[in-house]
Tab-separated table of C-alpha atoms in Angstrom:
chain	number	residue	atom	x	y	z
A	75	UNK	CA	12.198	2.976	28.599
A	76	UNK	CA	15.834	0.847	28.146
A	77	UNK	CA	18.122	0.669	25.462
A	78	UNK	CA	17.054	-3.136	24.366
A	79	UNK	CA	13.272	-2.503	24.769
A	80	UNK	CA	13.411	0.360	22.078
A	81	UNK	CA	15.819	-1.464	20.098
A	82	UNK	CA	13.142	-4.550	20.538
A	83	UNK	CA	10.259	-2.347	19.212
A	84	UNK	CA	12.259	-0.634	15.939
A	85	UNK	CA	13.522	-3.801	15.412
A	86	UNK	CA	9.424	-4.845	15.180
A	87	UNK	CA	8.323	-2.703	13.437
A	88	UNK	CA	11.526	-3.963	10.762
A	89	UNK	CA	10.432	-6.786	11.008
A	90	UNK	CA	6.587	-6.447	10.645
A	91	UNK	CA	7.471	-3.865	7.883
A	92	UNK	CA	9.575	-6.730	6.201
A	93	UNK	CA	6.625	-9.192	5.871
A	94	UNK	CA	4.627	-6.751	4.088
A	95	UNK	CA	6.356	-6.507	1.466
A	96	UNK	CA	5.109	-9.452	-0.060
A	97	UNK	CA	1.312	-9.010	0.084
A	98	UNK	CA	2.539	-5.199	-1.277
A	99	UNK	CA	4.435	-7.244	-4.517
A	100	UNK	CA	2.202	-10.430	-5.264
A	101	UNK	CA	-0.133	-8.121	-6.893
A	102	UNK	CA	1.920	-6.778	-9.675
A	103	UNK	CA	4.321	-9.056	-10.063
A	104	UNK	CA	1.723	-11.235	-10.854
A	105	UNK	CA	0.845	-9.386	-13.375
A	106	UNK	CA	4.723	-8.583	-14.330
A	107	UNK	CA	4.844	-12.299	-14.749
A	108	UNK	CA	1.629	-12.018	-17.043
A	109	UNK	CA	2.514	-10.259	-19.321
A	110	UNK	CA	5.762	-11.664	-20.058
A	111	UNK	CA	4.235	-14.289	-21.425
A	112	UNK	CA	1.884	-11.452	-23.392
A	113	UNK	CA	3.948	-9.799	-25.926
A	114	UNK	CA	1.634	-10.374	-29.287
A	115	UNK	CA	2.619	-7.108	-30.080
A	116	UNK	CA	5.444	-7.558	-30.421
A	117	UNK	CA	5.548	-10.785	-32.649
A	118	UNK	CA	3.105	-8.107	-35.324
A	119	UNK	CA	6.250	-6.414	-35.743
A	120	UNK	CA	9.088	-8.263	-38.057
A	121	UNK	CA	12.071	-6.947	-36.281
A	122	UNK	CA	11.354	-7.375	-33.158
A	123	UNK	CA	10.317	-10.778	-33.342
A	124	UNK	CA	14.468	-11.802	-31.662
A	125	UNK	CA	13.486	-9.964	-29.528
A	126	UNK	CA	10.613	-10.683	-28.303
A	127	UNK	CA	12.210	-14.211	-27.120
A	128	UNK	CA	14.631	-12.541	-25.524
A	129	UNK	CA	13.014	-9.711	-23.337
A	130	UNK	CA	9.809	-12.639	-22.258
A	131	UNK	CA	13.799	-14.786	-20.788
A	132	UNK	CA	14.529	-10.951	-19.073
A	133	UNK	CA	11.253	-10.574	-17.794
A	134	UNK	CA	11.070	-13.388	-16.685
A	135	UNK	CA	14.600	-13.462	-14.397
A	136	UNK	CA	13.238	-10.349	-12.846
A	137	UNK	CA	10.345	-12.641	-11.992
A	138	UNK	CA	12.252	-14.770	-10.127
A	139	UNK	CA	14.723	-11.760	-8.767
A	140	UNK	CA	11.933	-10.314	-7.388
A	141	UNK	CA	10.349	-13.640	-6.003
A	142	UNK	CA	13.742	-15.269	-4.458
A	143	UNK	CA	13.844	-11.626	-2.627
A	144	UNK	CA	10.629	-11.530	-1.704
A	145	UNK	CA	11.905	-15.891	0.311
A	146	UNK	CA	14.962	-13.668	1.461
A	147	UNK	CA	13.034	-10.974	2.903
A	148	UNK	CA	10.784	-13.011	4.979
A	149	UNK	CA	13.706	-14.807	6.315
A	150	UNK	CA	15.507	-12.178	7.492
A	151	UNK	CA	12.077	-10.999	8.797
A	152	UNK	CA	11.499	-13.644	11.274
A	153	UNK	CA	14.948	-13.885	12.546
A	154	UNK	CA	14.475	-10.212	12.873
A	155	UNK	CA	11.355	-10.605	15.358
A	156	UNK	CA	13.483	-13.456	16.901
A	157	UNK	CA	17.007	-11.552	17.539
A	158	UNK	CA	12.977	-8.485	19.312
A	159	UNK	CA	11.859	-11.759	21.399
A	160	UNK	CA	15.183	-12.456	22.396
A	161	UNK	CA	15.658	-8.466	23.615
A	162	UNK	CA	12.645	-7.760	24.731
A	163	UNK	CA	13.752	-11.618	27.185
A	164	UNK	CA	16.514	-9.999	28.672
A	165	UNK	CA	15.257	-6.447	29.530
A	166	UNK	CA	13.015	-8.467	31.178
A	167	UNK	CA	15.170	-10.793	33.056
A	168	UNK	CA	18.264	-7.882	33.777
A	169	UNK	CA	15.016	-5.845	35.224
A	170	UNK	CA	14.663	-8.849	37.436
A	171	UNK	CA	17.605	-9.432	38.521
A	172	UNK	CA	18.123	-5.882	38.985
A	173	UNK	CA	14.332	-6.359	41.670
A	174	UNK	CA	16.481	-8.503	43.573
A	175	UNK	CA	19.100	-6.619	44.650
A	176	UNK	CA	16.856	-4.666	45.794
A	177	UNK	CA	14.844	-6.702	47.905
């Protein structure tokens, strides 16, 4: 197996892994986001009432950041997949050129 082929296989695996991140984080993220709106237990504690809003804001920010990371990882996975495909094609072209040179 050529070095380009090895790199292409490795990059394809990495891209597949990055694409799968969103599938693993979707449900926990949804649960976390729902909990950020359900902080009633904190409201029962008078001294923490002021902190409830800050906690909600912090949790909302974490949800937004996680969603942004997921989008970034998806974009990176797409790019890595395209580079992997280009390496596959280049490997085929190099092999064809070598074969033509022998013929």
